[in-house]
Short mmCIF file of C-alpha atoms in Angstrom, two decimals:
data_model
loop_
_atom_site.label_atom_id
_atom_site.label_comp_id
_atom_site.label_asym_id
_atom_site.label_seq_id
_atom_site.Cartn_x
_atom_site.Cartn_y
_atom_site.Cartn_z
CA MET A 1 11.98 15.71 45.92
CA SER A 2 13.67 18.37 43.80
CA SER A 3 11.90 20.31 41.06
CA ARG A 4 14.21 18.78 38.45
CA ALA A 5 13.14 15.29 39.47
CA VAL A 6 9.49 16.29 39.25
CA THR A 7 10.05 17.73 35.78
CA SER A 8 11.81 14.61 34.55
CA ASP A 9 9.03 12.43 35.99
CA THR A 10 6.43 14.56 34.23
CA ASN A 11 8.31 14.33 30.94
CA SER A 12 8.67 10.58 31.22
CA MET A 13 4.96 10.26 32.00
CA ALA A 14 4.07 12.40 29.00
CA GLN A 15 6.35 10.34 26.76
CA HIS A 16 4.84 7.17 28.16
CA ALA A 17 1.34 8.50 27.48
CA GLN A 18 2.21 9.39 23.90
CA ALA A 19 4.05 6.14 23.20
CA THR A 20 2.01 3.53 21.36
CA PRO A 21 2.71 -0.14 20.73
CA LEU A 22 3.01 0.77 17.06
CA ASP A 23 6.04 3.03 17.54
CA ASP A 24 8.37 0.13 16.83
CA MET A 25 7.05 -0.26 13.32
CA ALA A 26 10.08 -2.17 12.10
CA SER A 27 9.39 -5.10 14.38
CA ILE A 28 5.66 -4.95 13.61
CA VAL A 29 6.37 -5.10 9.88
CA ALA A 30 8.74 -8.00 10.43
CA THR A 31 6.10 -9.85 12.45
CA TYR A 32 2.97 -9.25 10.39
CA GLU A 33 4.09 -8.40 6.85
CA GLN A 34 3.88 -11.94 5.51
CA ARG A 35 0.43 -12.48 6.95
CA ILE A 36 -0.92 -9.18 5.58
CA PHE A 37 0.64 -9.92 2.21
CA ARG A 38 -1.01 -13.34 2.15
CA PHE A 39 -4.43 -11.89 2.86
CA HIS A 40 -4.01 -9.28 0.11
CA LEU A 41 -2.64 -11.82 -2.36
CA ILE A 42 -5.47 -14.31 -1.97
CA SER A 43 -8.11 -11.57 -1.80
CA ILE A 44 -6.96 -9.57 -4.83
CA ARG A 45 -5.15 -12.40 -6.64
CA ASP A 46 -2.50 -10.13 -8.07
CA ARG A 47 1.10 -10.14 -6.87
CA ASP A 48 1.96 -6.50 -7.63
CA VAL A 49 -1.25 -5.16 -6.17
CA ALA A 50 -0.79 -7.33 -3.09
CA GLN A 51 2.69 -5.89 -2.55
CA SER A 52 1.43 -2.38 -2.99
CA LEU A 53 -1.50 -2.85 -0.64
CA THR A 54 0.74 -4.47 1.95
CA GLN A 55 2.95 -1.39 1.96
CA ASP A 56 -0.12 0.84 2.12
CA THR A 57 -1.37 -1.12 5.11
CA PHE A 58 1.72 -0.35 7.14
CA VAL A 59 1.89 3.25 5.94
CA ARG A 60 -1.68 3.77 7.10
CA ALA A 61 -0.97 1.99 10.36
CA TRP A 62 2.00 4.28 10.97
CA SER A 63 -0.01 7.38 10.09
CA ALA A 64 -2.86 6.40 12.38
CA ARG A 65 -0.78 4.83 15.14
CA GLU A 66 -1.93 7.39 17.70
CA SER A 67 -5.53 6.34 17.17
CA PHE A 68 -4.69 2.77 18.20
CA ARG A 69 -6.28 2.48 21.64
CA GLY A 70 -5.25 -1.08 22.34
CA ASP A 71 -8.81 -2.37 22.57
CA CYS A 72 -7.89 -5.09 20.09
CA SER A 73 -4.68 -6.85 19.15
CA ILE A 74 -2.24 -5.30 16.68
CA SER A 75 -2.88 -8.09 14.20
CA THR A 76 -6.63 -7.43 14.35
CA TRP A 77 -6.06 -3.72 13.87
CA LEU A 78 -3.72 -4.30 10.91
CA MET A 79 -6.14 -6.77 9.38
CA ARG A 80 -8.92 -4.22 9.64
CA ILE A 81 -6.80 -1.72 7.71
CA ALA A 82 -5.93 -4.40 5.16
CA LEU A 83 -9.59 -5.31 4.73
CA ASN A 84 -10.54 -1.67 4.15
CA LEU A 85 -7.81 -1.35 1.54
CA VAL A 86 -9.01 -4.48 -0.23
CA ARG A 87 -12.56 -3.15 -0.16
CA ASP A 88 -11.51 0.23 -1.55
CA HIS A 89 -9.44 -1.41 -4.24
CA THR A 90 -12.02 -3.91 -5.43
CA ARG A 91 -14.73 -1.27 -5.67
CA THR A 92 -12.91 0.75 -8.30
CA ASP A 93 -13.43 0.31 -12.00
CA ARG A 94 -9.69 0.31 -12.43
CA PHE A 95 -9.53 -2.95 -10.49
CA ARG A 96 -12.00 -4.62 -12.82
CA PHE A 97 -10.01 -3.50 -15.83
CA TRP A 98 -6.62 -4.56 -14.55
CA LYS A 99 -8.02 -7.85 -13.31
CA ARG A 100 -8.66 -8.74 -16.92
CA VAL A 101 -5.33 -7.63 -18.35
CA SER A 102 -2.85 -7.95 -15.50
CA GLU A 103 0.16 -10.14 -16.14
CA THR A 104 0.74 -10.64 -12.45
CA ALA A 105 -2.70 -12.09 -11.80
CA VAL A 106 -2.63 -15.33 -9.87
CA ASP A 107 -3.88 -18.38 -11.71
CA VAL A 108 -5.27 -21.49 -10.10
CA SER A 109 -2.40 -23.50 -11.59
CA ASP A 110 0.05 -21.33 -9.64
CA ILE A 111 -1.70 -22.28 -6.44
CA SER A 112 -2.31 -25.95 -7.06
CA ALA A 113 1.42 -26.59 -7.32
CA HIS A 114 1.66 -25.82 -3.61
CA ILE A 115 -0.69 -28.47 -2.31
CA PRO A 116 1.29 -30.64 0.06
CA HIS A 117 1.09 -34.27 -1.00
CA ARG A 118 1.15 -36.48 2.00
CA ASP A 119 1.03 -39.54 -0.17
CA SER A 120 2.44 -39.74 -3.63
CA SER A 121 -0.33 -41.49 -5.48
CA LEU A 122 -1.26 -39.74 -8.67
CA GLU A 123 -4.95 -40.16 -8.06
CA SER A 124 -4.86 -38.47 -4.68
CA ARG A 125 -2.87 -35.57 -6.16
CA LEU A 126 -5.40 -35.07 -8.89
CA ILE A 127 -8.28 -35.20 -6.45
CA ALA A 128 -6.56 -32.69 -4.17
CA SER A 129 -5.88 -30.33 -7.09
CA GLU A 130 -9.48 -30.62 -8.19
CA GLN A 131 -10.81 -29.94 -4.70
CA MET A 132 -8.54 -26.95 -4.28
CA ALA A 133 -9.51 -25.54 -7.66
CA LEU A 134 -13.15 -25.96 -6.78
CA VAL A 135 -12.80 -23.84 -3.65
CA TRP A 136 -10.58 -21.33 -5.46
CA GLU A 137 -13.14 -20.76 -8.19
CA SER A 138 -16.05 -20.73 -5.74
CA VAL A 139 -14.38 -18.03 -3.65
CA ALA A 140 -14.14 -15.87 -6.75
CA GLN A 141 -17.92 -16.08 -7.10
CA LEU A 142 -18.62 -14.93 -3.57
CA SER A 143 -19.69 -11.42 -2.77
CA GLU A 144 -17.03 -9.11 -1.43
CA ARG A 145 -18.23 -9.42 2.16
CA GLN A 146 -18.64 -13.20 2.02
CA ARG A 147 -15.18 -13.59 0.50
CA SER A 148 -13.56 -11.46 3.19
CA VAL A 149 -15.26 -13.36 5.99
CA PHE A 150 -14.49 -16.69 4.37
CA LEU A 151 -10.80 -15.89 3.94
CA LEU A 152 -10.49 -14.54 7.46
CA ARG A 153 -11.92 -17.79 8.78
CA PHE A 154 -10.54 -20.48 6.50
CA LEU A 155 -7.29 -18.87 5.36
CA GLU A 156 -6.26 -16.81 8.36
CA GLU A 157 -7.99 -19.14 10.82
CA LEU A 158 -9.31 -16.28 12.91
CA GLU A 159 -11.90 -16.68 15.63
CA LEU A 160 -15.40 -15.45 14.90
CA SER A 161 -15.11 -12.68 17.47
CA GLU A 162 -11.94 -11.42 15.76
CA ILE A 163 -13.67 -11.50 12.39
CA ALA A 164 -16.55 -9.57 13.91
CA THR A 165 -14.12 -6.96 15.25
CA ILE A 166 -12.31 -6.65 11.93
CA THR A 167 -15.41 -6.40 9.81
CA GLY A 168 -17.52 -4.48 12.30
CA LEU A 169 -20.29 -7.05 11.97
CA PRO A 170 -22.14 -8.94 14.70
CA ILE A 171 -21.04 -12.53 15.22
CA SER A 172 -24.39 -13.80 14.03
CA THR A 173 -23.93 -11.91 10.74
CA VAL A 174 -20.43 -13.32 10.40
CA LYS A 175 -21.87 -16.82 10.82
CA THR A 176 -24.53 -16.09 8.23
CA HIS A 177 -21.88 -14.99 5.73
CA LEU A 178 -19.95 -18.16 6.42
CA TYR A 179 -23.04 -20.31 5.92
CA ARG A 180 -23.72 -18.63 2.57
CA ALA A 181 -20.13 -18.90 1.45
CA LEU A 182 -20.10 -22.59 2.34
CA ALA A 183 -23.41 -23.02 0.55
CA THR A 184 -21.83 -21.72 -2.68
CA ILE A 185 -18.87 -24.04 -2.26
CA ARG A 186 -21.10 -26.94 -1.39
CA ALA A 187 -23.34 -26.38 -4.41
CA ARG A 188 -20.36 -26.37 -6.72
CA HIS A 189 -18.97 -29.38 -4.92
CA ASN A 190 -22.16 -31.35 -5.44
CA ALA A 191 -22.44 -30.30 -9.08
CA THR A 192 -18.90 -31.48 -9.76
CA HIS A 193 -19.61 -34.80 -8.09
CA LYS A 194 -22.77 -35.31 -10.10
CA ASP A 195 -20.86 -34.51 -13.31
CA SER A 196 -18.15 -36.99 -12.40
CA LEU A 197 -20.76 -39.66 -11.69
CA MET B 1 -36.98 -35.96 10.42
CA THR B 2 -34.91 -35.05 7.37
CA LEU B 3 -32.99 -37.65 5.46
CA HIS B 4 -29.67 -35.81 5.66
CA LEU B 5 -28.00 -33.18 7.80
CA THR B 6 -29.17 -29.64 7.26
CA HIS B 7 -26.82 -27.10 5.75
CA GLU B 8 -26.42 -25.37 9.12
CA GLN B 9 -25.59 -28.64 10.85
CA LEU B 10 -22.99 -29.42 8.24
CA CYS B 11 -21.53 -25.90 8.46
CA ASP B 12 -21.38 -26.09 12.22
CA LEU B 13 -19.44 -29.31 11.94
CA ILE B 14 -17.01 -27.67 9.52
CA LEU B 15 -16.66 -24.56 11.66
CA ALA B 16 -16.15 -26.72 14.72
CA ASP B 17 -13.30 -28.52 13.02
CA SER B 18 -10.66 -29.29 15.58
CA SER B 19 -7.96 -27.92 13.28
CA LEU B 20 -9.50 -24.46 13.59
CA PRO B 21 -9.51 -22.45 16.81
CA LEU B 22 -12.91 -21.42 18.08
CA GLU B 23 -13.69 -18.49 20.32
CA GLY B 24 -15.40 -19.25 23.61
CA GLU B 25 -18.93 -18.07 22.95
CA PHE B 26 -19.25 -19.79 19.63
CA GLN B 27 -17.59 -22.93 20.93
CA ASN B 28 -20.09 -23.04 23.79
CA GLU B 29 -22.89 -22.53 21.32
CA ILE B 30 -21.62 -25.35 19.16
CA HIS B 31 -21.08 -27.44 22.26
CA ASP B 32 -24.64 -26.74 23.43
CA SER B 33 -26.05 -27.65 20.08
CA PHE B 34 -23.93 -30.77 20.12
CA THR B 35 -25.16 -31.75 23.54
CA THR B 36 -28.72 -31.51 22.29
CA ASP B 37 -28.17 -32.76 18.77
CA SER B 38 -24.85 -34.44 19.17
CA ASP B 39 -26.12 -37.94 19.43
CA VAL B 40 -28.48 -37.43 16.54
CA VAL B 41 -25.83 -35.84 14.31
CA HIS B 42 -23.14 -38.38 15.06
CA ALA B 43 -25.54 -41.25 14.73
CA HIS B 44 -26.59 -39.86 11.39
CA LEU B 45 -23.00 -39.40 10.22
CA GLN B 46 -22.22 -42.99 11.09
CA ALA B 47 -25.32 -44.27 9.39
CA CYS B 48 -25.30 -42.00 6.32
CA PRO B 49 -22.34 -42.45 4.00
CA VAL B 50 -23.50 -39.55 1.82
CA CYS B 51 -23.32 -36.98 4.61
CA SER B 52 -20.10 -38.34 6.06
CA ALA B 53 -18.49 -38.42 2.62
CA GLU B 54 -19.62 -34.89 1.85
CA LEU B 55 -18.36 -33.60 5.18
CA ARG B 56 -15.00 -35.29 4.66
CA SER B 57 -14.75 -33.99 1.12
CA LEU B 58 -15.58 -30.42 2.11
CA ARG B 59 -13.07 -30.51 4.94
CA ASP B 60 -10.41 -31.82 2.59
CA SER B 61 -11.22 -29.16 0.00
CA LEU B 62 -10.95 -26.36 2.52
CA SER B 63 -7.77 -27.83 3.92
CA HIS B 64 -6.17 -28.08 0.46
CA PHE B 65 -7.24 -24.54 -0.32
CA ARG B 66 -5.64 -23.23 2.81
CA ASP B 67 -2.44 -25.22 2.51
CA ALA B 68 -1.95 -24.27 -1.13
CA SER B 69 -2.74 -20.60 -0.52
CA VAL B 70 -0.36 -20.39 2.43
CA GLY B 71 2.39 -22.16 0.50
CA TYR B 72 1.96 -19.99 -2.55
CA ALA B 73 1.83 -16.77 -0.53
CA ARG B 74 4.97 -17.80 1.36
CA GLN B 75 6.82 -18.37 -1.89
CA GLU B 76 5.65 -15.09 -3.40
CA PHE B 77 6.56 -13.20 -0.27
CA ALA B 78 10.05 -14.69 -0.37
CA HIS B 79 10.40 -13.67 -4.03
CA SER B 80 9.24 -10.12 -3.39
CA TYR B 81 11.54 -9.88 -0.37
CA ALA B 82 14.47 -11.09 -2.45
CA ARG B 83 13.68 -8.55 -5.18
CA ARG B 84 13.55 -5.73 -2.66
CA SER B 85 16.80 -6.87 -1.06
CA SER B 86 18.56 -6.92 -4.41
CA ILE B 87 17.43 -3.35 -5.15
CA ALA B 88 18.14 -1.72 -1.82
CA PRO B 89 21.68 -1.65 -0.41
CA PRO B 90 22.18 -3.85 2.62
CA HIS B 91 21.65 -2.18 5.94
CA SER B 92 25.21 -2.74 7.14
CA PHE B 93 26.51 -1.12 3.99
CA LEU B 94 24.65 2.08 4.79
CA SER B 95 26.46 2.37 8.08
CA GLN B 96 29.93 2.31 6.50
CA PRO B 97 31.68 5.72 6.18
CA LEU B 98 33.09 4.73 2.80
CA TYR B 99 29.58 4.52 1.39
CA TRP B 100 28.72 8.02 2.56
CA THR B 101 32.06 9.41 1.35
CA ALA B 102 31.45 7.99 -2.10
CA ALA B 103 27.91 9.34 -2.07
CA ALA B 104 29.20 12.82 -1.12
CA LEU B 105 31.80 12.71 -3.91
CA VAL B 106 29.18 11.76 -6.45
CA PHE B 107 26.97 14.57 -5.20
CA VAL B 108 29.75 17.15 -5.48
CA ALA B 109 30.73 15.86 -8.91
CA ALA B 110 27.15 16.22 -10.03
CA LEU B 111 26.97 19.78 -8.74
CA PHE B 112 30.30 20.89 -10.28
CA PRO B 113 29.09 21.25 -13.91
CA LEU B 114 26.05 23.12 -12.68
CA SER B 115 28.17 25.63 -10.79
CA MET B 116 30.46 26.08 -13.82
CA ASN B 117 27.51 26.77 -16.08
CA ARG B 118 26.18 29.28 -13.64
CA GLN B 119 29.48 31.22 -13.37
CA HIS B 120 30.15 31.66 -17.11
CA PRO B 121 27.07 33.66 -18.06
CA VAL B 122 27.56 35.94 -15.09
CA SER B 123 31.11 36.86 -16.05
CA ASN B 124 30.11 37.46 -19.67
CA THR B 125 27.28 39.76 -18.84
CA THR B 126 28.86 41.77 -16.06
CA THR B 127 31.89 42.97 -18.10
CA PRO B 128 30.01 44.89 -20.81
CA THR B 129 27.61 46.27 -18.29
CA ALA B 130 30.45 47.62 -16.19
CA SER B 131 32.15 49.31 -19.18
CA VAL B 132 29.03 50.75 -20.74
CA ALA B 133 27.47 52.18 -17.62
CA PRO B 134 30.19 54.83 -16.80
CA GLN B 135 30.29 55.95 -20.44
CA THR B 136 26.58 56.50 -20.46
CA ALA B 137 26.73 58.42 -17.21
CA GLU B 138 29.59 60.53 -18.54
CA SER B 139 27.80 61.45 -21.77
CA ASP B 140 24.65 62.31 -19.82
CA GLU B 141 26.63 64.62 -17.58
CA ALA B 142 28.24 66.39 -20.55
CA LEU B 143 24.94 66.81 -22.28
CA LEU B 144 23.33 68.29 -19.17
CA THR B 145 26.25 70.67 -18.66
CA ASP B 146 26.02 71.82 -22.24
CA ILE B 147 22.29 72.43 -21.89
CA ASP B 148 22.81 74.36 -18.66
CA GLN B 149 25.40 76.56 -20.29
CA LYS B 150 23.18 77.31 -23.25
CA VAL B 151 20.18 78.07 -21.09
CA SER B 152 22.11 80.29 -18.70
CA ALA B 153 23.72 82.36 -21.46
CA ASP B 154 22.71 86.07 -21.56
CA VAL B 155 22.24 86.17 -25.26
CA PRO B 156 20.85 83.23 -27.15
CA SER B 157 23.39 81.81 -29.47
CA PRO B 158 21.47 82.61 -32.69
CA MET B 159 21.51 86.30 -31.76
CA GLU B 160 25.19 86.50 -30.96
CA PRO B 161 27.28 88.60 -33.41
CA LEU B 162 29.07 86.64 -36.03
CA ALA B 163 32.69 86.19 -35.45
CA ASP B 164 34.72 88.27 -37.93
CA PRO B 165 37.70 86.44 -39.30
CA THR B 166 39.22 89.71 -40.62
CA ALA B 167 38.87 91.72 -37.50
CA GLY B 168 41.81 94.19 -38.25
CA ALA B 169 40.75 95.07 -41.79
CA ASN B 170 37.16 95.50 -40.91
CA SER B 171 37.94 97.96 -38.18
CA ALA B 172 39.73 100.23 -40.65
CA THR B 173 36.95 99.97 -43.18
CA SER B 174 34.25 100.69 -40.69
CA THR B 175 36.01 103.79 -39.50
CA SER B 176 36.33 105.04 -43.03
CA VAL B 177 32.63 104.40 -43.66
CA GLN B 178 31.73 106.21 -40.50
CA ARG B 179 33.80 109.06 -41.55
CA ILE B 180 32.12 109.21 -44.94
CA ASP B 181 28.67 109.27 -43.22
#
């Protein structure tokens, strides 16, 4: 084998070692952007902030792509970055201020228009809107950690092990957060039913 | 024995919803709890309309929440994507040489007034400087030469004899005076 061949093999091995699955960021953005945007939108409930945080998610992913070791899926890794951004954003005082005054804040009426109506009876539509609004308002009352875990499970439909990886919590703790989140929703559910009766 | 399902039993039923994927360990755990409590739980659900109605209602609420959120997020994402597409030029357009030629022309046209403004002050300032500088050097040289001459003179200029405008007449007079003395 010639020395040139050895050199080219060494170079290709070095390039292969440095290459990460995140190098093709364009295809990753195309694949996961909508999902990341959805998580930000429902977590923050502001369209502009959700757009901004979605871009920040991919910028951070690109900046830290060499630290991606492949011990979890790309979607899990991106969702972890997204969750950290949501956490950083919601902990600032600026967030609390803009939440009150923002014109791009998402209202429950914006959401309820998107409930698919499998049957067209007016009563079933009203009940569905009421049930959706009940969960929507209950989620707003949850703690930051409970809300994140709840959305990862019931919005993103992630497995508990994935949620544990994203949040860095044990599975048992994830289950506890889900129990408490469902307890809040259930309490509100029962109160609404008692009021209606 | 409690009258209704516990909160954990109800939550486990919701989390074990067939519409949601479950990871292996948790599914086994749920399955194990079902094998031990399954008959009791299902018997209770069939016998208790309150628990079965609540479970159905909670499942429906969560399902509506998810469907509405996904639908709304999809619509908003499409809107934001359309806004971004309307702002940025299309990708194929960037690859056309005409686009880059036009961009270069605009760039040169923008630089042209700047270069004109930069040239005018330079030409105005260099001309007087060039004319004044040799004159100054020349006058300095003349002044230094004059000083050198005055310094190197044998007799200081105030002590030099006055120039006599009537040199011929004076010579005759002086000789006569000398003769008288």
